[in-house]
Amino acid sequence: MKLFVDTGDIEEVRQAAEWGVLDGVTTNPTLIAKSGKGFKETVVAMCKLLPEGTVSAEVVATDYDTMLKEALEIASWHENIVVKVPLIPPGIRLVSTLTERDIRTNVTLVFTVSQALLAAKAGATYISNFVGRVDDISDEGMKAVAETVAMVENYGFESEVLVASVRHPVHVVQAVSAGAHISTMPFKVLQMLFNHPLTDSGLKRFLDDWNSAGLKILS
Ligand code: E4P
């Protein structure tokens, strides 16, 4: 499964990229607005930090003609950019157009399999299925992920199912079980994937024993 970080912060992308396990970045208008930096400078800097990955950058218009202009502008900034498009009728029309032009898309704000079907049929590269926001209203967000993965596989769609709105490591584990292709998460959740108290206590014991014996690797 690919791991993406969901952020508008270039420094977080730099740190996560250093680990060598980061496959991409997702941004959204809220995250970019919070970053306090310009949209283009932020996503281009992220693309440069992750030369093998993709950076999803979202259009903000809601009418087809303006969405198309924004999408073409965003896509022209860097070859690693994937244009993020909300799941609304002009958005799905836009995804169909961009697919014809070989421009990759990430369809966002997807909550149900019926919505995901529209995104898949339009040729979305990624289908961003939000889980946390559904859990927040006392439903089970991961259910639609499993159903969407099955739908994509059963019908041979090329879209990858991207689990978004991830709140904690258990969501990542559930995304793995559901067979999702990608999970995107805040940097703090990515850091939490490292954590286990037995790793910390085990490392402490190894190092204490090693140091007590006065051993060295490097002279
Ligand atoms: C996905 O691409 C979105 O940017 C993101 O995962 C939304 O997460 P939130 O529900 O925590 O805002």
JSON list of C-alpha atoms and ligand atoms in Angstrom, two decimals, residues 6 26 28 84 130 133 164-165 167 184, ligand 1:
[
{"chain": "A", "resi": 6, "resn": "ASP", "atom": "CA", "xyz": [-1.94, 14.94, 3.93]},
{"chain": "A", "resi": 26, "resn": "THR", "atom": "CA", "xyz": [-2.36, 15.23, -0.73]},
{"chain": "A", "resi": 28, "resn": "ASN", "atom": "CA", "xyz": [-6.68, 20.52, 0.09]},
{"chain": "A", "resi": 84, "resn": "LYS", "atom": "CA", "xyz": [-7.80, 17.08, -7.24]},
{"chain": "A", "resi": 130, "resn": "PHE", "atom": "CA", "xyz": [-13.06, 9.87, 3.37]},
{"chain": "A", "resi": 133, "resn": "ARG", "atom": "CA", "xyz": [-15.54, 12.49, 8.66]},
{"chain": "A", "resi": 164, "resn": "ALA", "atom": "CA", "xyz": [-8.49, 9.89, 3.18]},
{"chain": "A", "resi": 165, "resn": "SER", "atom": "CA", "xyz": [-9.59, 11.67, 6.34]},
{"chain": "A", "resi": 167, "resn": "ARG", "atom": "CA", "xyz": [-7.40, 10.12, 12.03]},
{"chain": "A", "resi": 184, "resn": "THR", "atom": "CA", "xyz": [-3.12, 9.55, 3.16]},
{"chain": "B", "resi": 1, "resn": "E4P", "atom": "C1", "xyz": [-7.77, 14.13, 1.53]},
{"chain": "B", "resi": 1, "resn": "E4P", "atom": "O1", "xyz": [-7.13, 14.25, 0.54]},
{"chain": "B", "resi": 1, "resn": "E4P", "atom": "C2", "xyz": [-8.16, 15.23, 2.42]},
{"chain": "B", "resi": 1, "resn": "E4P", "atom": "O2", "xyz": [-7.24, 16.28, 2.25]},
{"chain": "B", "resi": 1, "resn": "E4P", "atom": "C3", "xyz": [-8.10, 14.86, 3.88]},
{"chain": "B", "resi": 1, "resn": "E4P", "atom": "O3", "xyz": [-7.75, 13.52, 4.10]},
{"chain": "B", "resi": 1, "resn": "E4P", "atom": "C4", "xyz": [-9.23, 15.36, 4.68]},
{"chain": "B", "resi": 1, "resn": "E4P", "atom": "O4", "xyz": [-9.05, 14.99, 6.02]},
{"chain": "B", "resi": 1, "resn": "E4P", "atom": "P1", "xyz": [-9.89, 15.61, 7.24]},
{"chain": "B", "resi": 1, "resn": "E4P", "atom": "O5", "xyz": [-11.24, 15.00, 7.24]},
{"chain": "B", "resi": 1, "resn": "E4P", "atom": "O6", "xyz": [-9.08, 15.25, 8.44]},
{"chain": "B", "resi": 1, "resn": "E4P", "atom": "O7", "xyz": [-9.94, 17.10, 6.99]}
]
